[in-house]
Amino acid sequence: MKILLTGGAGFIGSHVADRLLREGCALEIVDDLNDFYPPADKRKNLEEIRRSGAFTFHEADIRETERTAAIVAAARPDIIVHLAARAGVRPSLEQPLLYEQT
């Protein structure tokens, strides 16, 4: 099964990605590596996921609809698992529209 996972470099997404690879799924990950948490931590998560198997990584912001559509069209996934989201309660109150977009 081919799965496209958004937010796959984050804490929850990286654990989901690891599990999907261990289950034998073909995986494409989309993540913008934003800096709410250190991007280096997210890159480390991606390195750890690679231990479970090969995957394709797209550094992209899902709010860029044309690029996201192109990624989905090229990947042709059976399933999309959408975990991409901005983190943090306080910032969501300060910038609600940004959080609504993800």
mmCIF file of C-alpha atoms in Angstrom:
data_model
loop_
_atom_site.group_PDB
_atom_site.id
_atom_site.type_symbol
_atom_site.label_atom_id
_atom_site.label_comp_id
_atom_site.label_asym_id
_atom_site.label_seq_id
_atom_site.Cartn_x
_atom_site.Cartn_y
_atom_site.Cartn_z
ATOM 1 C CA MET A 1 0.000 0.000 0.000
ATOM 2 C CA LYS A 2 1.310 3.455 -0.894
ATOM 3 C CA ILE A 3 0.784 6.143 1.721
ATOM 4 C CA LEU A 4 1.419 9.878 1.653
ATOM 5 C CA LEU A 5 1.968 11.220 5.169
ATOM 6 C CA THR A 6 1.860 14.937 5.924
ATOM 7 C CA GLY A 7 3.683 16.127 9.020
ATOM 8 C CA GLY A 8 5.837 13.015 9.019
ATOM 9 C CA ALA A 9 8.936 14.675 10.472
ATOM 10 C CA GLY A 10 7.207 15.778 13.670
ATOM 11 C CA PHE A 11 6.923 13.831 16.906
ATOM 12 C CA ILE A 12 3.677 11.988 16.197
ATOM 13 C CA GLY A 13 4.193 11.803 12.443
ATOM 14 C CA SER A 14 7.644 10.273 12.762
ATOM 15 C CA HIS A 15 6.279 7.483 14.939
ATOM 16 C CA VAL A 16 3.468 6.843 12.467
ATOM 17 C CA ALA A 17 5.992 6.817 9.594
ATOM 18 C CA ASP A 18 8.190 4.327 11.416
ATOM 19 C CA ARG A 19 5.245 2.012 11.974
ATOM 20 C CA LEU A 20 4.017 2.256 8.383
ATOM 21 C CA LEU A 21 7.448 1.336 7.047
ATOM 22 C CA ARG A 22 7.742 -1.588 9.453
ATOM 23 C CA GLU A 23 4.345 -2.767 8.177
ATOM 24 C CA GLY A 24 5.734 -2.784 4.625
ATOM 25 C CA CYS A 25 4.032 0.313 3.240
ATOM 26 C CA ALA A 26 5.559 2.445 0.491
ATOM 27 C CA LEU A 27 5.812 5.897 2.049
ATOM 28 C CA GLU A 28 6.094 9.502 0.926
ATOM 29 C CA ILE A 29 6.440 12.155 3.625
ATOM 30 C CA VAL A 30 5.565 15.835 3.231
ATOM 31 C CA ASP A 31 6.757 18.250 5.925
ATOM 32 C CA ASP A 32 7.783 21.911 5.843
ATOM 33 C CA LEU A 33 10.235 21.519 8.758
ATOM 34 C CA ASN A 34 8.974 24.796 10.231
ATOM 35 C CA ASP A 35 10.893 26.228 13.144
ATOM 36 C CA PHE A 36 8.316 26.054 15.954
ATOM 37 C CA TYR A 37 10.425 23.112 17.101
ATOM 38 C CA PRO A 38 14.046 22.996 15.921
ATOM 39 C CA PRO A 39 14.262 21.780 12.304
ATOM 40 C CA ALA A 40 17.389 19.842 13.332
ATOM 41 C CA ASP A 41 15.175 17.710 15.592
ATOM 42 C CA LYS A 42 12.849 16.998 12.682
ATOM 43 C CA ARG A 43 15.780 16.066 10.442
ATOM 44 C CA LYS A 44 16.962 13.709 13.175
ATOM 45 C CA ASN A 45 13.484 12.152 13.218
ATOM 46 C CA LEU A 46 13.758 11.600 9.460
ATOM 47 C CA GLU A 47 17.151 9.929 9.895
ATOM 48 C CA GLU A 48 15.681 7.614 12.517
ATOM 49 C CA ILE A 49 12.726 6.754 10.262
ATOM 50 C CA ARG A 50 15.179 5.690 7.524
ATOM 51 C CA ARG A 51 16.303 2.866 9.812
ATOM 52 C CA SER A 52 12.874 1.295 9.266
ATOM 53 C CA GLY A 53 13.012 1.552 5.482
ATOM 54 C CA ALA A 54 13.292 3.775 2.450
ATOM 55 C CA PHE A 55 10.848 6.597 1.827
ATOM 56 C CA THR A 56 10.548 9.698 -0.315
ATOM 57 C CA PHE A 57 10.699 13.051 1.471
ATOM 58 C CA HIS A 58 9.229 16.303 0.167
ATOM 59 C CA GLU A 59 10.123 19.473 2.071
ATOM 60 C CA ALA A 60 6.975 21.414 1.282
ATOM 61 C CA ASP A 61 4.299 23.516 2.943
ATOM 62 C CA ILE A 62 0.842 21.985 2.424
ATOM 63 C CA ARG A 63 -0.600 25.505 2.203
ATOM 64 C CA GLU A 64 1.126 25.784 -1.196
ATOM 65 C CA THR A 65 -1.800 24.119 -2.917
ATOM 66 C CA GLU A 66 -0.344 23.795 -6.428
ATOM 67 C CA ARG A 67 2.841 22.179 -5.153
ATOM 68 C CA THR A 68 0.902 19.905 -2.818
ATOM 69 C CA ALA A 69 -1.407 18.864 -5.655
ATOM 70 C CA ALA A 70 1.628 18.070 -7.821
ATOM 71 C CA ILE A 71 3.160 15.933 -5.063
ATOM 72 C CA VAL A 72 -0.099 14.025 -4.596
ATOM 73 C CA ALA A 73 -0.544 13.569 -8.353
ATOM 74 C CA ALA A 74 2.996 12.239 -8.767
ATOM 75 C CA ALA A 75 2.820 9.979 -5.702
ATOM 76 C CA ARG A 76 -0.594 8.511 -6.526
ATOM 77 C CA PRO A 77 -1.100 7.281 -2.957
ATOM 78 C CA ASP A 78 -3.724 4.775 -1.909
ATOM 79 C CA ILE A 79 -4.174 6.696 1.332
ATOM 80 C CA ILE A 80 -3.281 10.160 2.620
ATOM 81 C CA VAL A 81 -2.623 10.420 6.354
ATOM 82 C CA HIS A 82 -2.843 14.110 7.262
ATOM 83 C CA LEU A 83 -0.941 14.934 10.445
ATOM 84 C CA ALA A 84 0.567 18.270 9.377
ATOM 85 C CA ALA A 85 -0.423 21.043 11.744
ATOM 86 C CA ARG A 86 1.083 23.966 13.549
ATOM 87 C CA ALA A 87 2.012 23.183 17.127
ATOM 88 C CA GLY A 88 1.364 25.271 20.221
ATOM 89 C CA VAL A 89 -1.776 26.489 21.942
ATOM 90 C CA ARG A 90 -0.638 30.040 22.740
ATOM 91 C CA PRO A 91 0.554 30.826 19.210
ATOM 92 C CA SER A 92 -2.753 29.501 17.864
ATOM 93 C CA LEU A 93 -4.541 32.188 19.844
ATOM 94 C CA GLU A 94 -2.175 34.849 18.511
ATOM 95 C CA GLN A 95 -2.325 33.693 14.870
ATOM 96 C CA PRO A 96 -5.584 31.757 14.468
ATOM 97 C CA LEU A 97 -5.733 32.041 10.667
ATOM 98 C CA LEU A 98 -2.304 30.438 10.290
ATOM 99 C CA TYR A 99 -3.456 27.507 12.401
ATOM 100 C CA GLU A 100 -6.732 27.220 10.507
ATOM 101 C CA GLN A 101 -4.837 26.846 7.222
ATOM 102 C CA THR A 102 -3.056 23.698 8.356
#
